[in-house]
Each structure stands twice: as structure tokens, then as C-alpha cells.
Amino acid sequence: MKILVVNCGSSSLKYQLFDMDNESVLAKGLVERIGIDGSKMRHVKTGAEKDYRVETPIKDHKVAMKLVLDALLDKDHGVVKSLDEIAAAGHRIVSGGDYFKESVLVNDEVMNALVKCIPLAPLHNPGHIMGIEAAQHAMPKMPNVVVFDTAFHQTMPDYAYMYGVPYEFYETHRVRRYGAHGTSHHFVSLRAAEFLGKKPEDLKMITCHLGNGSSITAVNGGKCVDTSMGLTPLAGVLMGTRTGDMDPAVVPFVQNITKYSADEMNDFMNKKSGLLGISGVSSDLRDVEEAASKGNERAKLAISMLEYGIKKYIGAYTAVMGGLDVLVFTAGIGENSAETREGVCEGLEFMGIKIDPAKNNIRGKEAIVSTDDSKVTVVVIPTNEELMIARETKRVAF
Ligand code: AMP
């Protein structure tokens, strides 16, 4: 069975075609600059020596989808003989608000609810909707499934997801914590349990998705009980260009000084802050680590803030769950930065977390990085959101 995974932005379409018989990727690619000058597509057939590139005006997502399907059918670069071979498409959706507690098959009611979620992800959800419509247009008989970054977090109790604002703002405007990266937290929590030969139901886990955007989730018995991102992905630990948690009164304070509008303030907190804003070097941890190793004090401070913030969440979520069995690191930083993992775990021996420096000296692969006598097992699990979307699509559609 072949499943197409689609991740559409407002001007981009990323895709992977999976063969679910062995969960392998047959082809993948990216259409960029949809509706903008310089539109192009890059398609890679697994195992091919060269990728296939097309530069042509692409006016909308329907044209982009047609190009993708033509590439998948192409006699040289393609991987299917007929579109009928594609059993279903799974679409990544950034926000399902509290309308969606799990992945669902697309129908008119679902499309209407997706429109209602636009205010919660105004930069992402409109692109997702265009992607679904393009797939429906190109393959009218094929089922489409939507998989939400927020769904895994829908099991949080109300006292964890509510904010202390007047209750009407929750009732009328749905102001609350939703979280993000749910597909990744779900995937690594399942995989970590499998890797350790245990059942998710029997484990208290903290999953640290540390990338350009970072979030930390408490997973008790396989269910999310709290997560660090909030109404938007700005909350939680320090990120590449995002502030993470701070006193909300910083917002009017800075606005009074700068006279920034709400949009400008949003940009300030989402694009100019974080590792970049503190270090003045880069939003990329590799650059910040390099600058720190040469003695750059602000780069050192940015790294300390990142590690300190993660450590605080680990302490808080261990308290929330009344214990911890497994600590998972994933995504660009979590999978690759041994220094970050070590810095985060340093001083947590009293909680039963003991990193083994030799075992921790790995990047990008599944491994136990704690000592044999560590009470908490610390693992690195590379995330795979696309595979999780493909699995969910298969589960829901068939
Ligand atoms: P992601 O958003 O998951 O792609 O992660 C991007 C982040 O991972 C960036 O901050 C990168 O600097 C970081 N990253 C990737 N490889 C490494 C590495 N070898 N060492 C440290 N950070 C890394």
C-alpha cells in the first residue's frame, strides 16, 4: 500500500510517498515559491543518482500538486504507473484547536472545522487547506486524512491547559494551551517504549523535541499530560529565534519603548529573539556552540539559558507525573548535540538521571545514553513525523 504524505505551507508543498508494506520512502520532494516569481520543484526518487528539478510558473497549490503527481508518474523519475496505486494521502496540520483529538478522514464537516482553526495558526492552516483541496481535485476518489500537531496534546487535563485569563476568553476565543510537535512527541514516545522493550502504558516519560523550535512533553502511560508550547509555539524553552517563556508584561513594556504594533511585537519575539537574540551570532546551535568554544560570552550565555530552561521543565514534569522512567531527546539538537544532552542532565543525578559520556558521544541514531545504573533511562530517538503521518493515515483510512 502506497501513502502520500503532504505538508503544505502558504507557498510550499513538501511530500513523501511511502510504501507501507515496509515503511520505506519511494520518493520525496519540495515545491517552493508557489504563487511567487521563481517557483520550482525538486523531486528525489530513492536510490536515483540525480534529483529531478523543474522551474516553471506555479500559480497555486493545484498546479503544484499536478506537478508532484506528474513527477511520481514520470517514466524516468517516477515510482508509480498509475495514480490508483496511491491508496490515501495524509496531510500535516499545524493546529486542530480543540476540535480534533485525533487524526480523521477528511469530509465537509472536517473542512469547515479546519477553517475555524485558522485564527490559531494563521500562517499555516490556510496552506494546509489549499493542499487538501488540491489533492481532492487531482484524485477525487482517494481518501485524505488530516494529522494534527496538536492532537497528541488533547489529553492534557484542564488545569494544565488553561491560562489564568478571564474564563470568557476561553469560552469565546478558545484561548488556552494547545502545544505543538505532537506528531513527533507521539512518534518518539511510542518508539522509545518499543526500543526499550516496554509498553508505553507502563512508562512515565519526558520527550524533549529540541530543534529550531523546541518543546518538551510529559507523557504518562502513553498520554500527554502537559507540554511546554502554548496557544502558539512561542512558549516553553529558548529556541532558535523565539523567546520561550517570559513574564507576559515584557510585551507592553517593550511596546511602550519601541511603539511596535502587535504584528511587529510578534516578529520581535518569534524571529529576533532566542539563541539569535541572546548570542547575536546565529539561530543555529552549531554556530553558537562554535562561537562559545572561542570564548564568546553571549554565545555561552545563550547555551546556558537553553540547558537551564530544559532542566527546569524536566524537574517540573517529573513532579507532575510523580516520577520519571524515560527521558527522550529528539530533533536536530536533541539527536545531534551531545553537549546539550550532557548539559541538561548535569546535576540531575539526585533524580536518578546519570548520563554516560562515552555512550552519549553519538549523533543521529537510536541509543541509550545513560549509565547502566541510572534509574531513569535516557535515550536518543530520531524523530520521523512523516512516517507517523503515513502510519496514522493508514490506520484511519483503512
Ligand atoms: P531541526 O529544527 O530539528 O531541523 O533542528 C535544527 C537545529 O538542530 C539547529 O539549531 C541546528 O543547529 C541543530 N543541530 C543540527 N545538527 C547539530 C549538531 N551536530 N550539533 C549541534 N546542533 C545541531
Tab-separated table of C-alpha atoms and ligand atoms in Angstrom:
chain	number	residue	atom	x	y	z
A	1	MET	CA	0.000	0.000	0.000
A	2	LYS	CA	1.349	3.415	-1.001
A	3	ILE	CA	0.599	6.547	1.022
A	4	LEU	CA	1.394	10.131	0.059
A	5	VAL	CA	2.323	12.423	2.941
A	6	VAL	CA	1.748	16.100	2.214
A	7	ASN	CA	2.932	19.107	4.220
A	8	CYS	CA	1.720	22.335	2.626
A	9	GLY	CA	2.685	25.849	3.642
A	10	SER	CA	1.207	29.004	2.182
A	11	SER	CA	3.736	28.904	-0.690
A	12	SER	CA	5.249	25.429	-0.449
A	13	LEU	CA	4.339	21.753	-0.768
A	14	LYS	CA	6.582	19.079	0.761
A	15	TYR	CA	5.801	15.437	0.036
A	16	GLN	CA	6.948	11.869	0.609
A	17	LEU	CA	5.497	8.745	-0.949
A	18	PHE	CA	5.718	5.732	1.385
A	19	ASP	CA	5.445	2.056	0.584
A	20	MET	CA	3.702	0.962	3.771
A	21	ASP	CA	4.487	-2.715	3.180
A	22	ASN	CA	7.987	-1.984	4.500
A	23	GLU	CA	7.576	1.677	5.549
A	24	SER	CA	10.175	2.794	3.018
A	25	VAL	CA	10.230	6.153	1.229
A	26	LEU	CA	9.861	5.697	-2.541
A	27	ALA	CA	10.250	9.363	-3.459
A	28	LYS	CA	10.125	12.789	-1.858
A	29	GLY	CA	10.386	16.394	-2.826
A	30	LEU	CA	9.510	20.003	-2.387
A	31	VAL	CA	7.637	22.590	-4.443
A	32	GLU	CA	8.652	26.123	-3.464
A	33	ARG	CA	7.566	29.681	-4.175
A	34	ILE	CA	4.024	28.701	-5.183
A	35	GLY	CA	2.282	31.833	-6.466
A	36	ILE	CA	5.560	33.808	-6.333
A	37	ASP	CA	8.189	34.513	-9.027
A	38	GLY	CA	10.821	31.792	-9.322
A	39	SER	CA	8.603	28.778	-8.494
A	40	LYS	CA	10.354	25.428	-8.682
A	41	MET	CA	10.121	21.759	-7.781
A	42	ARG	CA	12.778	19.321	-6.630
A	43	HIS	CA	11.883	15.619	-6.720
A	44	VAL	CA	14.097	12.800	-5.472
A	45	LYS	CA	13.441	9.169	-6.314
A	46	THR	CA	15.009	6.975	-3.633
A	47	GLY	CA	18.215	5.443	-4.952
A	48	ALA	CA	18.386	7.664	-8.051
A	49	GLU	CA	21.741	9.252	-8.761
A	50	LYS	CA	20.329	12.647	-9.655
A	51	ASP	CA	17.332	14.567	-8.435
A	52	TYR	CA	14.765	15.933	-10.879
A	53	ARG	CA	14.219	19.691	-10.959
A	54	VAL	CA	11.546	21.735	-12.681
A	55	GLU	CA	11.484	25.531	-12.850
A	56	THR	CA	8.181	26.832	-14.154
A	57	PRO	CA	5.495	29.270	-13.023
A	58	ILE	CA	3.301	27.520	-10.406
A	59	LYS	CA	0.291	29.693	-9.752
A	60	ASP	CA	-1.376	27.739	-6.968
A	61	HIS	CA	-1.385	24.521	-4.930
A	62	LYS	CA	-3.476	22.672	-7.546
A	63	VAL	CA	-0.766	23.268	-10.171
A	64	ALA	CA	1.873	22.263	-7.604
A	65	MET	CA	0.018	19.014	-6.810
A	66	LYS	CA	-0.289	18.210	-10.545
A	67	LEU	CA	3.487	18.659	-10.933
A	68	VAL	CA	4.119	16.337	-7.979
A	69	LEU	CA	1.811	13.657	-9.375
A	70	ASP	CA	3.370	14.010	-12.850
A	71	ALA	CA	6.802	13.506	-11.254
A	72	LEU	CA	5.555	10.425	-9.353
A	73	LEU	CA	4.230	9.037	-12.674
A	74	ASP	CA	7.209	10.075	-14.822
A	75	LYS	CA	8.745	7.148	-16.703
A	76	ASP	CA	12.304	8.075	-15.644
A	77	HIS	CA	11.896	9.762	-12.266
A	78	GLY	CA	8.577	8.292	-11.169
A	79	VAL	CA	7.745	5.442	-8.801
A	80	VAL	CA	4.141	4.548	-9.747
A	81	LYS	CA	2.488	3.502	-13.012
A	82	SER	CA	-0.945	4.822	-12.149
A	83	LEU	CA	-2.296	7.250	-9.545
A	84	ASP	CA	-4.682	4.476	-8.464
A	85	GLU	CA	-1.665	2.935	-6.711
A	86	ILE	CA	-1.742	5.811	-4.167
A	87	ALA	CA	-4.187	4.475	-1.597
A	88	ALA	CA	-4.523	7.648	0.506
A	89	ALA	CA	-2.930	10.977	1.345
A	90	GLY	CA	-2.059	12.161	4.853
A	91	HIS	CA	-1.868	15.893	5.445
A	92	ARG	CA	0.098	17.547	8.245
A	93	ILE	CA	-1.998	20.186	10.026
A	94	VAL	CA	-0.328	22.569	12.486
A	95	SER	CA	-3.427	23.390	14.532
A	96	GLY	CA	-6.632	21.464	15.044
A	97	GLY	CA	-7.518	23.647	18.047
A	98	ASP	CA	-9.659	21.630	20.427
A	99	TYR	CA	-11.900	20.422	17.590
A	100	PHE	CA	-9.664	17.448	16.819
A	101	LYS	CA	-8.445	14.965	19.403
A	102	GLU	CA	-7.015	12.586	16.804
A	103	SER	CA	-6.345	12.121	13.097
A	104	VAL	CA	-9.531	11.967	10.983
A	105	LEU	CA	-10.738	11.273	7.460
A	106	VAL	CA	-11.491	14.492	5.578
A	107	ASN	CA	-15.149	15.337	4.880
A	108	ASP	CA	-17.089	18.613	4.585
A	109	GLU	CA	-17.547	18.914	8.334
A	110	VAL	CA	-13.792	18.473	8.882
A	111	MET	CA	-13.020	21.118	6.237
A	112	ASN	CA	-15.368	23.562	7.995
A	113	ALA	CA	-13.676	22.928	11.349
A	114	LEU	CA	-10.241	23.445	9.743
A	115	VAL	CA	-11.393	26.873	8.596
A	116	LYS	CA	-12.474	27.651	12.174
A	117	CYS	CA	-8.925	26.786	13.349
A	118	ILE	CA	-7.296	29.376	11.032
A	119	PRO	CA	-7.067	32.098	13.757
A	120	LEU	CA	-4.952	29.663	15.828
A	121	ALA	CA	-2.422	29.083	13.004
A	122	PRO	CA	-2.931	31.910	10.509
A	123	LEU	CA	0.409	31.319	8.761
A	124	HIS	CA	-0.037	27.564	8.374
A	125	ASN	CA	-3.639	26.337	8.264
A	126	PRO	CA	-4.677	28.212	5.060
A	127	GLY	CA	-1.826	26.457	3.180
A	128	HIS	CA	-2.865	23.077	4.624
A	129	ILE	CA	-6.444	23.625	3.419
A	130	MET	CA	-5.222	24.504	-0.082
A	131	GLY	CA	-3.133	21.300	-0.075
A	132	ILE	CA	-6.149	19.139	0.815
A	133	GLU	CA	-8.269	20.814	-1.871
A	134	ALA	CA	-5.501	20.259	-4.428
A	135	ALA	CA	-5.313	16.532	-3.556
A	136	GLN	CA	-9.123	16.205	-3.721
A	137	HIS	CA	-9.117	17.945	-7.102
A	138	ALA	CA	-6.334	15.758	-8.553
A	139	MET	CA	-7.531	12.426	-7.095
A	140	PRO	CA	-11.267	12.714	-6.321
A	141	LYS	CA	-11.684	9.093	-5.231
A	142	MET	CA	-8.659	8.927	-2.925
A	143	PRO	CA	-9.255	9.296	0.845
A	144	ASN	CA	-7.493	12.186	2.587
A	145	VAL	CA	-6.582	12.051	6.269
A	146	VAL	CA	-5.580	15.019	8.423
A	147	VAL	CA	-2.953	14.530	11.144
A	148	PHE	CA	-2.626	17.346	13.681
A	149	ASP	CA	0.442	18.670	15.515
A	150	THR	CA	-1.939	19.478	18.367
A	151	ALA	CA	-3.912	16.204	18.629
A	152	PHE	CA	-1.491	14.265	20.862
A	153	HIS	CA	-1.726	17.065	23.440
A	154	GLN	CA	-5.522	16.946	23.657
A	155	THR	CA	-5.317	14.555	26.633
A	156	MET	CA	-3.923	17.293	28.910
A	157	PRO	CA	-6.146	17.956	31.940
A	158	ASP	CA	-7.914	21.332	32.001
A	159	TYR	CA	-5.803	22.675	34.876
A	160	ALA	CA	-2.705	22.118	32.696
A	161	TYR	CA	-4.044	23.718	29.523
A	162	MET	CA	-5.991	26.673	30.948
A	163	TYR	CA	-4.445	30.123	31.309
A	164	GLY	CA	-5.363	32.420	34.162
A	165	VAL	CA	-7.220	34.891	31.943
A	166	PRO	CA	-10.946	35.653	32.371
A	167	TYR	CA	-12.868	32.474	31.537
A	168	GLU	CA	-14.888	34.139	28.715
A	169	PHE	CA	-11.684	34.334	26.676
A	170	TYR	CA	-11.511	30.566	26.758
A	171	GLU	CA	-15.217	30.105	26.064
A	172	THR	CA	-15.440	32.636	23.263
A	173	HIS	CA	-11.970	32.752	21.750
A	174	ARG	CA	-10.528	29.364	22.763
A	175	VAL	CA	-7.520	30.977	24.494
A	176	ARG	CA	-5.666	28.045	26.103
A	177	ARG	CA	-2.539	25.885	25.740
A	178	TYR	CA	-2.607	23.600	22.674
A	179	GLY	CA	1.065	22.635	22.288
A	180	ALA	CA	2.848	21.666	19.082
A	181	HIS	CA	5.159	18.981	17.627
A	182	GLY	CA	2.546	16.451	18.829
A	183	THR	CA	3.216	14.075	15.938
A	184	SER	CA	6.891	13.998	16.889
A	185	HIS	CA	6.261	13.560	20.638
A	186	HIS	CA	3.793	10.767	19.843
A	187	PHE	CA	6.229	9.032	17.473
A	188	VAL	CA	9.265	9.152	19.780
A	189	SER	CA	7.283	8.131	22.866
A	190	LEU	CA	5.986	5.030	21.063
A	191	ARG	CA	9.365	4.262	19.522
A	192	ALA	CA	11.271	4.755	22.799
A	193	ALA	CA	8.992	2.251	24.530
A	194	GLU	CA	9.396	-0.227	21.672
A	195	PHE	CA	13.180	0.295	21.614
A	196	LEU	CA	13.349	-0.438	25.347
A	197	GLY	CA	11.047	-3.470	25.054
A	198	LYS	CA	8.392	-1.856	27.277
A	199	LYS	CA	4.752	-0.827	26.915
A	200	PRO	CA	4.019	2.942	26.720
A	201	GLU	CA	1.201	2.395	29.256
A	202	ASP	CA	3.781	1.360	31.862
A	203	LEU	CA	6.097	4.363	31.481
A	204	LYS	CA	6.435	7.926	32.722
A	205	MET	CA	8.343	9.739	30.003
A	206	ILE	CA	9.559	13.210	29.178
A	207	THR	CA	10.123	13.777	25.474
A	208	CYS	CA	12.399	16.695	24.531
A	209	HIS	CA	11.913	17.760	20.899
A	210	LEU	CA	14.819	20.200	20.558
A	211	GLY	CA	15.198	21.718	17.108
A	212	ASN	CA	14.949	25.185	15.678
A	213	GLY	CA	11.619	25.170	17.503
A	214	SER	CA	11.668	23.188	20.740
A	215	SER	CA	9.046	21.677	23.003
A	216	ILE	CA	9.026	19.348	25.978
A	217	THR	CA	6.172	16.982	26.790
A	218	ALA	CA	5.253	14.922	29.845
A	219	VAL	CA	3.868	11.576	28.656
A	220	ASN	CA	2.308	9.478	31.403
A	221	GLY	CA	1.248	5.970	30.401
A	222	GLY	CA	1.398	6.911	26.702
A	223	LYS	CA	-0.752	10.051	27.088
A	224	CYS	CA	0.346	13.674	27.085
A	225	VAL	CA	-0.320	15.314	30.443
A	226	ASP	CA	1.494	18.608	29.823
A	227	THR	CA	3.592	20.299	27.160
A	228	SER	CA	5.740	23.400	27.051
A	229	MET	CA	4.381	25.165	23.961
A	230	GLY	CA	1.174	27.075	24.427
A	231	LEU	CA	-1.527	28.831	22.453
A	232	THR	CA	1.294	29.300	19.942
A	233	PRO	CA	4.798	27.813	19.563
A	234	LEU	CA	6.345	30.830	21.324
A	235	ALA	CA	6.089	29.357	24.828
A	236	GLY	CA	8.496	26.988	26.569
A	237	VAL	CA	12.282	26.841	26.344
A	238	LEU	CA	14.579	29.250	24.492
A	239	MET	CA	14.538	28.443	20.751
A	240	GLY	CA	16.458	29.415	17.598
A	241	THR	CA	14.706	32.773	17.231
A	242	ARG	CA	11.854	32.543	19.792
A	243	THR	CA	11.937	33.855	23.343
A	244	GLY	CA	10.321	30.895	25.094
A	245	ASP	CA	8.696	31.643	28.462
A	246	MET	CA	8.935	35.117	29.941
A	247	ASP	CA	6.842	37.480	32.014
A	248	PRO	CA	3.982	38.491	29.664
A	249	ALA	CA	4.356	42.073	30.917
A	250	VAL	CA	7.564	42.264	28.842
A	251	VAL	CA	5.237	42.719	25.841
A	252	PRO	CA	3.615	46.053	26.800
A	253	PHE	CA	6.929	47.172	28.354
A	254	VAL	CA	8.803	46.736	25.035
A	255	GLN	CA	5.875	48.120	23.058
A	256	ASN	CA	5.874	51.286	25.172
A	257	ILE	CA	9.564	51.788	24.362
A	258	THR	CA	9.511	50.799	20.680
A	259	LYS	CA	5.911	51.658	19.735
A	260	TYR	CA	5.801	48.280	17.949
A	261	SER	CA	2.416	47.178	16.630
A	262	ALA	CA	1.086	43.743	17.682
A	263	ASP	CA	2.493	42.227	14.464
A	264	GLU	CA	5.894	43.862	14.946
A	265	MET	CA	5.974	42.649	18.542
A	266	ASN	CA	5.145	39.149	17.343
A	267	ASP	CA	8.076	39.311	14.916
A	268	PHE	CA	10.381	40.580	17.669
A	269	MET	CA	9.508	37.612	19.907
A	270	ASN	CA	9.338	34.941	17.185
A	271	LYS	CA	12.094	35.913	14.757
A	272	LYS	CA	14.636	38.130	16.515
A	273	SER	CA	14.937	36.547	19.951
A	274	GLY	CA	16.089	33.185	21.306
A	275	LEU	CA	19.615	31.878	20.572
A	276	LEU	CA	19.944	34.534	17.860
A	277	GLY	CA	18.822	37.453	20.010
A	278	ILE	CA	20.931	36.490	23.022
A	279	SER	CA	24.135	35.403	21.241
A	280	GLY	CA	23.967	37.928	18.397
A	281	VAL	CA	25.696	35.145	16.419
A	282	SER	CA	23.092	32.832	14.891
A	283	SER	CA	19.866	30.953	15.460
A	284	ASP	CA	21.724	27.726	14.614
A	285	LEU	CA	23.097	25.980	17.701
A	286	ARG	CA	26.133	24.717	15.767
A	287	ASP	CA	27.263	28.312	15.143
A	288	VAL	CA	26.502	29.315	18.722
A	289	GLU	CA	28.465	26.318	20.075
A	290	GLU	CA	31.415	27.235	17.858
A	291	ALA	CA	31.361	30.861	18.992
A	292	ALA	CA	31.120	29.733	22.637
A	293	SER	CA	34.126	27.435	22.193
A	294	LYS	CA	36.111	30.506	21.057
A	295	GLY	CA	35.145	32.362	24.221
A	296	ASN	CA	32.103	34.393	23.065
A	297	GLU	CA	30.376	35.188	26.373
A	298	ARG	CA	26.926	35.858	24.908
A	299	ALA	CA	27.055	32.580	22.990
A	300	LYS	CA	27.915	30.830	26.276
A	301	LEU	CA	25.002	32.595	27.977
A	302	ALA	CA	22.564	31.507	25.215
A	303	ILE	CA	23.636	27.858	25.639
A	304	SER	CA	23.333	28.087	29.439
A	305	MET	CA	19.835	29.573	29.112
A	306	LEU	CA	18.773	26.771	26.745
A	307	GLU	CA	20.080	23.991	29.000
A	308	TYR	CA	18.747	25.622	32.190
A	309	GLY	CA	15.277	26.018	30.656
A	310	ILE	CA	15.129	22.359	29.594
A	311	LYS	CA	16.353	21.223	33.023
A	312	LYS	CA	13.577	23.210	34.722
A	313	TYR	CA	10.921	21.525	32.571
A	314	ILE	CA	12.360	18.096	33.359
A	315	GLY	CA	12.096	18.883	37.077
A	316	ALA	CA	8.576	20.260	36.736
A	317	TYR	CA	7.243	17.388	34.618
A	318	THR	CA	8.822	14.754	36.874
A	319	ALA	CA	6.897	16.372	39.738
A	320	VAL	CA	3.707	16.477	37.630
A	321	MET	CA	3.932	12.728	36.925
A	322	GLY	CA	5.240	11.735	40.359
A	323	GLY	CA	8.359	10.164	38.848
A	324	LEU	CA	10.227	9.500	35.636
A	325	ASP	CA	11.290	6.312	33.842
A	326	VAL	CA	12.497	7.503	30.436
A	327	LEU	CA	13.942	10.794	29.183
A	328	VAL	CA	13.916	11.097	25.381
A	329	PHE	CA	15.949	13.502	23.249
A	330	THR	CA	14.970	14.112	19.625
A	331	ALA	CA	15.086	16.574	16.659
A	332	GLY	CA	18.129	18.488	15.334
A	333	ILE	CA	19.623	19.478	18.696
A	334	GLY	CA	18.319	16.544	20.742
A	335	GLU	CA	19.637	13.980	18.256
A	336	ASN	CA	22.942	15.662	17.446
A	337	SER	CA	24.230	17.786	20.301
A	338	ALA	CA	25.894	15.543	22.894
A	339	GLU	CA	26.925	18.753	24.722
A	340	THR	CA	23.311	19.865	25.138
A	341	ARG	CA	22.198	16.442	26.398
A	342	GLU	CA	25.068	16.385	28.880
A	343	GLY	CA	24.483	19.984	29.989
A	344	VAL	CA	20.780	19.341	30.542
A	345	CYS	CA	21.347	16.182	32.598
A	346	GLU	CA	24.236	17.578	34.655
A	347	GLY	CA	23.190	17.875	38.300
A	348	LEU	CA	20.113	15.668	37.892
A	349	GLU	CA	21.798	12.610	39.411
A	350	PHE	CA	19.704	13.182	42.557
A	351	MET	CA	16.631	12.402	40.373
A	352	GLY	CA	18.210	9.191	39.104
A	353	ILE	CA	19.412	10.660	35.788
A	354	LYS	CA	23.011	9.648	35.055
A	355	ILE	CA	24.457	10.235	31.580
A	356	ASP	CA	27.327	8.039	30.367
A	357	PRO	CA	29.684	10.426	28.499
A	358	ALA	CA	31.036	7.645	26.262
A	359	LYS	CA	27.575	6.347	25.301
A	360	ASN	CA	26.368	9.920	24.871
A	361	ASN	CA	29.041	10.584	22.277
A	362	ILE	CA	26.713	9.770	19.352
A	363	ARG	CA	24.599	11.701	16.902
A	364	GLY	CA	21.526	10.981	14.850
A	365	LYS	CA	20.871	7.398	15.894
A	366	GLU	CA	18.825	5.432	18.399
A	367	ALA	CA	20.803	4.815	21.563
A	368	ILE	CA	20.654	4.561	25.335
A	369	VAL	CA	22.986	7.290	26.617
A	370	SER	CA	22.569	6.813	30.375
A	371	THR	CA	24.720	4.589	32.587
A	372	ASP	CA	23.620	1.006	33.337
A	373	ASP	CA	22.813	2.006	36.935
A	374	SER	CA	20.862	5.156	36.002
A	375	LYS	CA	17.343	4.876	37.454
A	376	VAL	CA	15.974	6.908	34.562
A	377	THR	CA	16.844	5.621	31.089
A	378	VAL	CA	17.984	8.438	28.835
A	379	VAL	CA	17.555	7.718	25.120
A	380	VAL	CA	18.111	9.406	21.785
A	381	ILE	CA	15.325	8.610	19.307
A	382	PRO	CA	15.477	10.245	15.848
A	383	THR	CA	12.043	11.627	15.074
A	384	ASN	CA	10.133	10.833	11.884
A	385	GLU	CA	6.983	12.924	11.648
A	386	GLU	CA	6.316	11.917	8.030
A	387	LEU	CA	6.324	8.207	8.869
A	388	MET	CA	3.993	8.881	11.810
A	389	ILE	CA	1.613	10.733	9.452
A	390	ALA	CA	1.767	7.821	6.983
A	391	ARG	CA	1.011	5.315	9.788
A	392	GLU	CA	-1.870	7.425	11.065
A	393	THR	CA	-3.256	7.763	7.542
A	394	LYS	CA	-3.193	4.014	7.037
A	395	ARG	CA	-4.799	3.422	10.445
A	396	VAL	CA	-7.600	5.940	9.873
A	397	ALA	CA	-8.351	5.321	6.179
A	398	PHE	CA	-8.334	1.516	6.131
B	1	AMP	P1	15.508	20.909	13.415
B	1	AMP	O1	14.589	22.096	13.544
B	1	AMP	O2	15.005	19.678	14.084
B	1	AMP	O3	15.975	20.665	12.000
B	1	AMP	O4	16.841	21.290	14.224
B	1	AMP	C1	17.654	22.380	13.863
B	1	AMP	C2	18.631	22.657	14.996
B	1	AMP	O5	19.447	21.492	15.224
B	1	AMP	C3	19.587	23.814	14.706
B	1	AMP	O6	19.687	24.659	15.836
B	1	AMP	C4	20.903	23.103	14.490
B	1	AMP	O7	21.977	23.904	14.879
B	1	AMP	C5	20.779	21.911	15.419
B	1	AMP	N1	21.779	20.898	15.057
B	1	AMP	C6	21.798	20.107	13.970
B	1	AMP	N2	22.939	19.351	13.968
B	1	AMP	C7	23.624	19.710	15.080
B	1	AMP	C8	24.882	19.313	15.651
B	1	AMP	N3	25.646	18.407	15.047
B	1	AMP	N4	25.274	19.886	16.802
B	1	AMP	C9	24.505	20.814	17.405
B	1	AMP	N5	23.318	21.234	16.926
B	1	AMP	C10	22.890	20.698	15.780
